[in-house]
Coordinates of C-alpha atoms (C1' of nucleotides) in Angstrom, one line a residue:
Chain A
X1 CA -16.0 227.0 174.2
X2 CA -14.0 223.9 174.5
X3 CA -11.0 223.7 173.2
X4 CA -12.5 220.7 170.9
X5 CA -14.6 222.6 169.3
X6 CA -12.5 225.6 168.6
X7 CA -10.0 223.9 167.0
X8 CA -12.8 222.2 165.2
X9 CA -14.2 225.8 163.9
X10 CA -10.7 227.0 162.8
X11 CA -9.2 223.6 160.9
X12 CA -13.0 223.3 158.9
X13 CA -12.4 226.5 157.6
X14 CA -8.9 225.7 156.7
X15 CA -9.6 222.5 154.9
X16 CA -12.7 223.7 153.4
X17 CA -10.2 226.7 152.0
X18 CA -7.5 224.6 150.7
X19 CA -10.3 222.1 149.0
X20 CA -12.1 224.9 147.4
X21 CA -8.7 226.9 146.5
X22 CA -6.8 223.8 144.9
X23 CA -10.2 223.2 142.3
X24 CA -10.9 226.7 142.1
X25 CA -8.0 229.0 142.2
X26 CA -7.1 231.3 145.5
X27 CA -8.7 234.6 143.6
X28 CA -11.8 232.9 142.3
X29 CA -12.8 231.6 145.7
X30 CA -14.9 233.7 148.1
X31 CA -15.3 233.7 151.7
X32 CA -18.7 232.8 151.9
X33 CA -18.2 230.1 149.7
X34 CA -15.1 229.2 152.6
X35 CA -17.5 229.9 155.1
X36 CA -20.9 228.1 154.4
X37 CA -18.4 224.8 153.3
X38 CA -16.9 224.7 156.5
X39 CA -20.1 225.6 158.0
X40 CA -19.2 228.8 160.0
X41 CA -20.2 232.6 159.5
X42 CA -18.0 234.8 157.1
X43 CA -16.5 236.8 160.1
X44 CA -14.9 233.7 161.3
X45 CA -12.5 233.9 158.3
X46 CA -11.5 237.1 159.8
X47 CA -11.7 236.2 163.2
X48 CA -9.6 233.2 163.1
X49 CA -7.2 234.6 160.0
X50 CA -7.5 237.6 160.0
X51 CA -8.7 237.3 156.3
X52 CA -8.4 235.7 153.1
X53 CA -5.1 236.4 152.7
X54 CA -4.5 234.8 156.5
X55 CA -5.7 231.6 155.3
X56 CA -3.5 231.2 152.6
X57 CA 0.3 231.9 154.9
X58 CA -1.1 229.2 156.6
X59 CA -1.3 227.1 153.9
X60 CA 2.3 227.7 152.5
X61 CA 3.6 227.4 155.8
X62 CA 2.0 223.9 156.6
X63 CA 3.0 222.5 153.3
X64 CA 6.5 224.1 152.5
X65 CA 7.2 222.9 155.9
X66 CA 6.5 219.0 154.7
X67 CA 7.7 219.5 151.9
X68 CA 11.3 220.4 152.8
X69 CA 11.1 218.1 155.5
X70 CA 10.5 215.1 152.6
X71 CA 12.7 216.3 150.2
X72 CA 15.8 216.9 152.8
X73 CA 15.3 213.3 154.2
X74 CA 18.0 211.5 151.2
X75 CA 18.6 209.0 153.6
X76 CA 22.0 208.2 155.1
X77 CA 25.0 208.9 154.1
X78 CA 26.7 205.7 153.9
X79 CA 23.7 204.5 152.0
X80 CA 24.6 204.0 148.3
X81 CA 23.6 206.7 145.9
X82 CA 20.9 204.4 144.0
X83 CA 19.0 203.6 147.3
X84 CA 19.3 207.2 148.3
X85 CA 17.6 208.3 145.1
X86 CA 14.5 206.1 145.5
X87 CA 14.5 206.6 148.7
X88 CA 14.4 210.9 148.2
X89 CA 11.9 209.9 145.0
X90 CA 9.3 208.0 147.4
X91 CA 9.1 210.9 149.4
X92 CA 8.3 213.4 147.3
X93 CA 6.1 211.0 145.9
X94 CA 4.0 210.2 149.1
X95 CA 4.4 214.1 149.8
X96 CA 2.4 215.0 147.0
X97 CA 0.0 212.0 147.4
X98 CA -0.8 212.9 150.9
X99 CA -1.1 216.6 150.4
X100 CA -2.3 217.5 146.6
X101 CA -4.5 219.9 147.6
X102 CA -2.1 221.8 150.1
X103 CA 0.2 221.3 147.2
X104 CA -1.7 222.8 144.5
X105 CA -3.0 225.7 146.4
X106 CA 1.2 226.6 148.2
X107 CA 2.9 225.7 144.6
X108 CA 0.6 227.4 142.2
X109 CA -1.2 230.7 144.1
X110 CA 1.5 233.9 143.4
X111 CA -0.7 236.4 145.0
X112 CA 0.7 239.5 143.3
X113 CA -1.3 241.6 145.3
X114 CA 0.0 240.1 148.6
X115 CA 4.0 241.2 149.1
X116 CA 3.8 239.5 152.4
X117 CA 2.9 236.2 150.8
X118 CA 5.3 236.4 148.2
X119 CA 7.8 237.7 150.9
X120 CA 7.2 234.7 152.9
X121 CA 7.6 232.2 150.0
X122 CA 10.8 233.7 149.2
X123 CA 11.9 232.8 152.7
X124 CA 10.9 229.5 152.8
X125 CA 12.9 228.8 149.4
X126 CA 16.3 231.0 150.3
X127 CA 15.8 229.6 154.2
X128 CA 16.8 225.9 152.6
X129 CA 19.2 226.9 150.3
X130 CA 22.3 225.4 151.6
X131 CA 20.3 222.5 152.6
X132 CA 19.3 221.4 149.4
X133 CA 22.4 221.9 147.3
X134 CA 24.3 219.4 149.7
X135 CA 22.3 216.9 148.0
X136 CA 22.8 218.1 144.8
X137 CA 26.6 218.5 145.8
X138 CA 26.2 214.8 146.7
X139 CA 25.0 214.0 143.3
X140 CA 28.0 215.3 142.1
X141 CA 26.5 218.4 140.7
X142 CA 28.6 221.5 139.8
X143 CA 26.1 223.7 142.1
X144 CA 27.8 226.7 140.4
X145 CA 26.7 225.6 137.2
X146 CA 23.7 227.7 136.3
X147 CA 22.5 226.0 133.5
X148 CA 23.0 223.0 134.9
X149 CA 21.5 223.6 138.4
X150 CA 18.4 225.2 136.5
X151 CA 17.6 221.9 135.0
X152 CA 18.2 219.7 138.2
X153 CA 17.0 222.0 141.0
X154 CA 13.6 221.3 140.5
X155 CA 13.3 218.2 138.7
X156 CA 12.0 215.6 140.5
X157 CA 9.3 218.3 141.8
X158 CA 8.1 219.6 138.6
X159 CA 7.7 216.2 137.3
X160 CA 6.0 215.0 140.0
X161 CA 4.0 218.1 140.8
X162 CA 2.6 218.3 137.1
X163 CA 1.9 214.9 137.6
X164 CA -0.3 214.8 140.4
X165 CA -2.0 218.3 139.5
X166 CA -3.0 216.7 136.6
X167 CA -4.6 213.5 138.2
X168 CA -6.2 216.0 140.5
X169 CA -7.6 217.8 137.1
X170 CA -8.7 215.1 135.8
X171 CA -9.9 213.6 139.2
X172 CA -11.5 216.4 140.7
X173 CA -12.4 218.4 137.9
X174 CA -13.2 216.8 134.7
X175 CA -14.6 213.8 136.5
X176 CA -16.9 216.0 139.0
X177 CA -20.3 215.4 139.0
X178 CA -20.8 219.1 138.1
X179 CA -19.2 218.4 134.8
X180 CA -21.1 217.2 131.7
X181 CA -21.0 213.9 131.3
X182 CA -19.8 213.6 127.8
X183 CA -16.3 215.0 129.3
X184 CA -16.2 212.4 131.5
X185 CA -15.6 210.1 128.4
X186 CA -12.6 211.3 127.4
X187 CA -10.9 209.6 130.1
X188 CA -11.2 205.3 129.3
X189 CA -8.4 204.4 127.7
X190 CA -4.6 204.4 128.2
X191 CA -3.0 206.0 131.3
X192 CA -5.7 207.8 132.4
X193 CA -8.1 204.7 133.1
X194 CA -5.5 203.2 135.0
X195 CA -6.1 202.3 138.8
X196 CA -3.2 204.9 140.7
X197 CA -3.3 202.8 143.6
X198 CA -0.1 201.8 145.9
X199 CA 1.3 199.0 143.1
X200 CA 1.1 201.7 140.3
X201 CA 2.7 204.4 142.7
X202 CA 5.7 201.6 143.5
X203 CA 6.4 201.2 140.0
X204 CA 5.8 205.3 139.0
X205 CA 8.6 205.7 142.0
X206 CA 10.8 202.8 140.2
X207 CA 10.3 204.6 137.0
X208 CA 11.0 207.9 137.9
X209 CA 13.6 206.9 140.6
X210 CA 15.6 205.5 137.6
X211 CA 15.1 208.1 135.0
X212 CA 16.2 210.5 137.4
X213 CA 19.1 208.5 138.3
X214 CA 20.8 208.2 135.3
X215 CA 19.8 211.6 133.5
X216 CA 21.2 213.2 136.6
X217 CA 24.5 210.9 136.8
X218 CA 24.8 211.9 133.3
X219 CA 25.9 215.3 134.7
X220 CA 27.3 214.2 137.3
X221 CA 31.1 215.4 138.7
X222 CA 31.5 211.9 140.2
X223 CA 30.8 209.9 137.2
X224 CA 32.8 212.4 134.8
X225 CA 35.6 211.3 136.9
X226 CA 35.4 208.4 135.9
X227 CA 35.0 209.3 132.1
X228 CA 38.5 211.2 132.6
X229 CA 40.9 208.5 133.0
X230 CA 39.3 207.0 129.7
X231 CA 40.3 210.4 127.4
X232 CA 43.3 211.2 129.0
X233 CA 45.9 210.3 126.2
Chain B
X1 CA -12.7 251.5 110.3
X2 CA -9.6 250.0 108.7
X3 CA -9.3 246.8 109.0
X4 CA -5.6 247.2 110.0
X5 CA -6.7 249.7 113.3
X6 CA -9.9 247.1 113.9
X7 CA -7.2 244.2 114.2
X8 CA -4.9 246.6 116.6
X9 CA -8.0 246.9 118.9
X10 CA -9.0 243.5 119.3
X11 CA -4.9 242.4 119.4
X12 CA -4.3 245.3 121.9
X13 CA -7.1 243.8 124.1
X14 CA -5.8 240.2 123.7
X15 CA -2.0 241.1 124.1
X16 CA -3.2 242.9 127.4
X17 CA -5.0 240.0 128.2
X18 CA -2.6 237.3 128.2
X19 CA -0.2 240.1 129.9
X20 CA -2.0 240.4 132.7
X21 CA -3.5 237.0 133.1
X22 CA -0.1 235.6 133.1
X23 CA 0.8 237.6 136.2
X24 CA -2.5 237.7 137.8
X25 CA -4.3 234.7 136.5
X26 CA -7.7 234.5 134.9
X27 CA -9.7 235.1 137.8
X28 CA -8.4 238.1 139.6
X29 CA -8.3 240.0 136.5
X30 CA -11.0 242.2 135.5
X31 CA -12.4 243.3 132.0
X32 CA -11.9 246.6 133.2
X33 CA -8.3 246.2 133.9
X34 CA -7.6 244.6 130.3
X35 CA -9.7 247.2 128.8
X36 CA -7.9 250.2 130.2
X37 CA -4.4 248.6 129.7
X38 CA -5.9 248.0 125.7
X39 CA -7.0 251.3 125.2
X40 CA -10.3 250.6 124.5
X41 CA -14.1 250.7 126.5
X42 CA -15.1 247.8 128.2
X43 CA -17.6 246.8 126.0
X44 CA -14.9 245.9 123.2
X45 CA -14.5 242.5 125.2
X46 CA -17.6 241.6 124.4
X47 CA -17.9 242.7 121.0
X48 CA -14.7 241.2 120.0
X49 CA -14.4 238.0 122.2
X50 CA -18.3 237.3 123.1
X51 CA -16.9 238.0 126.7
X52 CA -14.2 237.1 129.0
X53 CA -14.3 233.5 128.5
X54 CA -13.9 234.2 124.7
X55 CA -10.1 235.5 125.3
X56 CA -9.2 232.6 126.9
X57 CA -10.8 230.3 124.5
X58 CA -8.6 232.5 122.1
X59 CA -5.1 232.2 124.0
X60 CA -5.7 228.6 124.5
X61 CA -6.4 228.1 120.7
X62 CA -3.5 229.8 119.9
X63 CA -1.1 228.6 122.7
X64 CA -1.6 224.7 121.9
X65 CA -1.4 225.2 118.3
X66 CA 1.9 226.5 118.6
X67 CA 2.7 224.1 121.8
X68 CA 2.0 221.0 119.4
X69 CA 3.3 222.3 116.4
X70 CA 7.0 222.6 118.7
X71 CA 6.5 219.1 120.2
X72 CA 5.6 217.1 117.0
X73 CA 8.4 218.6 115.3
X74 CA 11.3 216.0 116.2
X75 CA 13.7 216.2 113.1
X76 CA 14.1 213.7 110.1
X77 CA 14.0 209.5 110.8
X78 CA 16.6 209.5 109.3
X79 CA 18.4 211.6 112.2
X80 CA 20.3 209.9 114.8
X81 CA 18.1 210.1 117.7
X82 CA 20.8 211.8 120.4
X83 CA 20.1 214.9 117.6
X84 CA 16.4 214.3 117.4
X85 CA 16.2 214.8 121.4
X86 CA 18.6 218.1 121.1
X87 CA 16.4 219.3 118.1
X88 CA 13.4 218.6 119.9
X89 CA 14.3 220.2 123.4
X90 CA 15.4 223.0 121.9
X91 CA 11.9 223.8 120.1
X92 CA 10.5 223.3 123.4
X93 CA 12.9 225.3 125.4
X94 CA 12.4 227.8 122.3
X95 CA 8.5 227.6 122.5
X96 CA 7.9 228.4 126.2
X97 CA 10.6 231.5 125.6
X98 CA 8.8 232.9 123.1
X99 CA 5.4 232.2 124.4
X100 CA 6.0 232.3 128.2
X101 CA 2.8 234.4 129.4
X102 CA 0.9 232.7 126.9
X103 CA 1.8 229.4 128.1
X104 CA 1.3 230.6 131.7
X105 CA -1.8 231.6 131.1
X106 CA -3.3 228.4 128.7
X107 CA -1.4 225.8 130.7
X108 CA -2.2 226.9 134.2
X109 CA -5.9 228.1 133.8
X110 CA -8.4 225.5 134.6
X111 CA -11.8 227.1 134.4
X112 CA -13.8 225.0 136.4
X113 CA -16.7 226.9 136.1
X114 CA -16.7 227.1 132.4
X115 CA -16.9 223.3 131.1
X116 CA -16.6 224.7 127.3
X117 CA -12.8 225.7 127.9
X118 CA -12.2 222.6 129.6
X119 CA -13.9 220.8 126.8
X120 CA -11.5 223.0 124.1
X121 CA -8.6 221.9 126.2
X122 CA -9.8 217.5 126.5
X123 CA -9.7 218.3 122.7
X124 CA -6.6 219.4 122.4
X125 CA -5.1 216.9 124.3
X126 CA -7.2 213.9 123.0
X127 CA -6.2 215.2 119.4
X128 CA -2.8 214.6 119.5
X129 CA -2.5 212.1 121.6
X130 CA -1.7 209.5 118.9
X131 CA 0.9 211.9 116.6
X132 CA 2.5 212.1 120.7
X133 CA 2.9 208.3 121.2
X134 CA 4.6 208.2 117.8
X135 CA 8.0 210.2 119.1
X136 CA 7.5 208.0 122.8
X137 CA 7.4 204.8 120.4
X138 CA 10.7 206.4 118.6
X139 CA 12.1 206.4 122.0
X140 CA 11.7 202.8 122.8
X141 CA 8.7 203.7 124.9
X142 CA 6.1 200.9 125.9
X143 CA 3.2 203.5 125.5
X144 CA 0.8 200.8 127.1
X145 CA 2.9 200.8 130.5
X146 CA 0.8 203.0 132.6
X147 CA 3.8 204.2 135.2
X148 CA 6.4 204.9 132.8
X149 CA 4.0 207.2 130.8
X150 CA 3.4 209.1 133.8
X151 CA 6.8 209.6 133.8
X152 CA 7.9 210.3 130.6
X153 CA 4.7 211.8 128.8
X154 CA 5.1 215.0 129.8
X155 CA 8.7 214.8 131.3
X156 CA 9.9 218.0 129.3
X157 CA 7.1 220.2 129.4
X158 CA 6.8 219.7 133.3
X159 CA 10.6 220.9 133.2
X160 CA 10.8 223.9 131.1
X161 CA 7.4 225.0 131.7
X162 CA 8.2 225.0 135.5
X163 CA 11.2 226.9 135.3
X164 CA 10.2 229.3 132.8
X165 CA 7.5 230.1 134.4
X166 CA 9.5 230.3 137.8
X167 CA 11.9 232.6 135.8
X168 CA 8.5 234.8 134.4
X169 CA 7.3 234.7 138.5
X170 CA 11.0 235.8 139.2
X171 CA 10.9 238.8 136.7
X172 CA 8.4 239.9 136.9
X173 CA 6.3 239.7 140.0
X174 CA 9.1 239.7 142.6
X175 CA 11.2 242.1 140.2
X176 CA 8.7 244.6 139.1
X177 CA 8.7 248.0 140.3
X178 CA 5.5 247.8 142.5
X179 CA 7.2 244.9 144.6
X180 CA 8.6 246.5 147.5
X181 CA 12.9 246.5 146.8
X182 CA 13.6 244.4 150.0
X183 CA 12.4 241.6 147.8
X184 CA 14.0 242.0 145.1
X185 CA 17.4 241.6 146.9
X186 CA 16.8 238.0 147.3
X187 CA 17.9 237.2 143.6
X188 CA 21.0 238.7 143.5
X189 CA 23.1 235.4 143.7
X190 CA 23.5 231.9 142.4
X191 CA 21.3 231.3 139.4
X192 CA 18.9 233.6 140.1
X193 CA 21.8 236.1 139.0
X194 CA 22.5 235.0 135.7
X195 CA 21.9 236.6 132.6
X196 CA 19.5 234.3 130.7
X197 CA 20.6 235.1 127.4
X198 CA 20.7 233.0 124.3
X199 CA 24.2 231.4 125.3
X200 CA 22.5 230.6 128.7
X201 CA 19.8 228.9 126.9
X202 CA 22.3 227.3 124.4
X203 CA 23.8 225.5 127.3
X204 CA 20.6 224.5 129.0
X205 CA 19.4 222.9 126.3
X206 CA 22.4 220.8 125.7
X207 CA 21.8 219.6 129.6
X208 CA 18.7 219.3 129.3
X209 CA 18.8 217.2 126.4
X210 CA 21.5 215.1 127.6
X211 CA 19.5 214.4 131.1
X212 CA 16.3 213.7 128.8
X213 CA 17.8 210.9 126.5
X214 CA 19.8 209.5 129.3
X215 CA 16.8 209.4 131.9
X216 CA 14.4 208.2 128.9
X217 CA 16.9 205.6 127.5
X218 CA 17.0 204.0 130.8
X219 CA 13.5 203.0 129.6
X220 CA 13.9 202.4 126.5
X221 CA 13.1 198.8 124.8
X222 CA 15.9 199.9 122.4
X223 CA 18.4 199.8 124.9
X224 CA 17.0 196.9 126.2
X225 CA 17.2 195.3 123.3
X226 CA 21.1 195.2 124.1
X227 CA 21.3 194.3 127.2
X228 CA 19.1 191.0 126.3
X229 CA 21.8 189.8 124.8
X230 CA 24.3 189.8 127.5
X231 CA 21.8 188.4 129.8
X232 CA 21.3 185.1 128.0
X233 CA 23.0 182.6 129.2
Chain C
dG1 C1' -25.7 263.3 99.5
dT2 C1' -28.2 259.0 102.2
dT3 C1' -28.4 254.5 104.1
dT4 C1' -26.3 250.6 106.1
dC5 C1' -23.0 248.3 108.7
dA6 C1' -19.2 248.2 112.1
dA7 C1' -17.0 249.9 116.0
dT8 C1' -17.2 252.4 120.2
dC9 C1' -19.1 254.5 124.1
dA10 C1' -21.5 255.2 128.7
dA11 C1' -25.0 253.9 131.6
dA12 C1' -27.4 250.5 133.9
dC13 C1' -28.2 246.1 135.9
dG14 C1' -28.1 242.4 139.4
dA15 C1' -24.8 240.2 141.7
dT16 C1' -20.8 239.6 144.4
dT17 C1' -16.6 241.0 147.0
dG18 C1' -13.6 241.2 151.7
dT19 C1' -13.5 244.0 155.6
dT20 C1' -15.6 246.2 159.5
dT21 C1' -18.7 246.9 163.3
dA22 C1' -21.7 246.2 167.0
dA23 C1' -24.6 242.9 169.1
dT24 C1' -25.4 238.4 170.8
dT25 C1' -24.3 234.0 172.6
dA26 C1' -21.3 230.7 174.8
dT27 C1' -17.8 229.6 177.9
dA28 C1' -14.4 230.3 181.5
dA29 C1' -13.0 232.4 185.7
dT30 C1' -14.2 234.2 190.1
Chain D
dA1 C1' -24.5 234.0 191.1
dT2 C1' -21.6 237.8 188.4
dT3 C1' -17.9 239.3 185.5
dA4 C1' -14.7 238.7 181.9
dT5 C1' -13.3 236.6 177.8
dA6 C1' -13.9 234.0 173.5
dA7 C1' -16.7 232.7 169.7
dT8 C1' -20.3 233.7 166.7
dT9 C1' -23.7 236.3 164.2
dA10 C1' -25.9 239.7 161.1
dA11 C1' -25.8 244.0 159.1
dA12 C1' -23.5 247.4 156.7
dC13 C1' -20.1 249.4 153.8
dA14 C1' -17.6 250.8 149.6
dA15 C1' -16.0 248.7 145.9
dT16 C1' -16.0 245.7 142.1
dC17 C1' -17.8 242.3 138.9
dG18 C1' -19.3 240.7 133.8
dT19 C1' -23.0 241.3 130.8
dT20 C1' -26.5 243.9 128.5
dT21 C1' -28.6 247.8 126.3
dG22 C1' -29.2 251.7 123.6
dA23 C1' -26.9 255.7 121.9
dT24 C1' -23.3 257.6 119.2
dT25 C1' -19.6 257.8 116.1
dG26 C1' -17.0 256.2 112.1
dA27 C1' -16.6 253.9 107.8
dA28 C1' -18.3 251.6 103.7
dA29 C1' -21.6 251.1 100.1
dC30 C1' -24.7 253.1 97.0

DNA sequence: GTTTCAATCAAACGATTGTTTAATTATAAT
DNA sequence: ATTATAATTAAACAATCGTTTGATTGAAAC
């Protein structure tokens, strides 16, 4: 068997998996559902990942890995804050555009019945720790500050996470051939009959780049500095 | 049969329902499972909820009537609008604390192979679309601009219904007895070690809110209104 | 008391589930 | 060519699934 085509066998059944978990849920999708969309017999899930559950550590592992990687690039250091904040922004955006799928299916399966899985997700988020409060230190966040680091810890990825799942809903879902037309309706008007090409992901990056920006700075050490020399009396 | 013990039997099953659902999810949950934890023989699912799809349709009724019923709830007009956000963040932060599981469980379930559900829930959404644009208009919000409604639409939910549920996840799944106790170590620092209490929650809010109007005034036509000025020359 | 209705039960049904096993086929190494 | 290894297949297993059905029990109405 060439290497080709071995690869081939293996990374079908992956993708077929992470489409098929991301519309359906990890628990409501079967193997031979896995199997006959990728085109292979059910032993190959077993064969190649050592089951189900196999398929889905390989899942979180390929998309926490992309993920940290976009949202620990802030850019350089000498670069002004603003630019570093669209620039951190974009990422996550693109991150999620790229990989919605392998987003929905790492960010939103808690396989309660799986330790190992949640083992290894705790890993991934204690393993970058450090790494992401030194941007959140640069931010001039009080990381110590539990309230406060409960808001902006996972802001810019719950925002943009419930964003895209949503398009994805609405995208994959609602507008599926599968689904009765008269669903399909609902969606004409306003936001959700908008193009989400590149120009509306610029501006949504913009938007959110902004937002973030200032509701952040709002908290920020390094701007209450500045606040201090104003109320000392 | 009393009507008070009937009610306890169909509540039992619904309260187990949304229990389990909310840690397990829809699909990997069995009638058998929420019948045993209820109390009661399978068969009650059906006679009281025309099936399993029937207790979903149920928690979803009940979890968006009291989701919208927080949200559309944003003070007087005649409130300054700094205490309008804080008022209405806290009936948010307030609504996803008392209702976490059934939050989980209505927000997070997508059905796909029951289109009447995901009908219910295009309804929902679609109903209250208009009463919704009237607080984003409040804020100085161009509704019409496709991008910044991405943004801000659902800006607070996608917050506190991701960390809530993170905290619910953190509680538990990873903290309950069955999880093996090398697990649970990993939360015993940082925020994840904080009592969550109603003075923890005091505090978030005020952040929370604070980030929200200064983000979302960034936006605002309001605000823009003022710096007009300064730019005419 | 009897009859009717509501609530509950257990059994049955056809279908599906993930894992395992042994056989077969394909490919690589000699 | 033969042998060894890798990839694939089909069958089997024990378990589980949600819905349906008819019987039984409990409560209300007369």
């Amino acid at each position: 068997m060439e290497q080709n085509t071995k690869i081939a066998a293996k990374k079908r059944i992956f993708d077929a998996a992470v489409s098929l978990f991301a519309r359906r849920g990890f628990a409501a999708v079967g193997i031979r559902e896995i199997a006959k969309k990728a085109g292979v017999n059910i032993s190959m899930i077993n064969y190649y990942f050592n089951g189900k559950a196999g398929i889905l550590k390989e899942i979180i592992n390929e998309c926490y890995d992309k993920y940290y990687s976009a949202i620990l690039d802030t850019g350089g250091e000498k670069t002004p804050l603003e630019e570093r904040v669209r620039y951190l922004t974009r990422n996550m955006v693109d991150f999620f555009r790229k990989n919605t799928e392998l987003a929905i299916v790492a960010f939103s399966t808690i396989p309660v019945d799986i330790p190992e899985i949640i083992d290894l997700k705790i890993k991934w988020i204690e393993s970058k720790r450090e790494a992401t409060n030194k941007w959140f230190k640069t931010l001039g966040m009080d990381v110590k500050n539990a309230p406060l680091m409960c808001v902006i810890r996972s802001f810019l990825t719950s925002i943009i996470f419930g964003f895209v799942e949503a398009q994805y809903c609405c995208d994959h879902i609602v507008q599926a051939p599968a689904m009765p037309i008269h669903l399909q309706d609902h969606f004409k008007h306003d936001d959700h009959a908008v193009v989400m090409d590149d120009s509306f992901y610029k501006k949504y990056v913009e938007i959110l780049g902004c937002v973030y920006l200032h509701g952040v700075m709002s908290m920020s050490k390094k701007k209450g500095k500045k606040r201090s020399k104003k109320k000392r009396k």
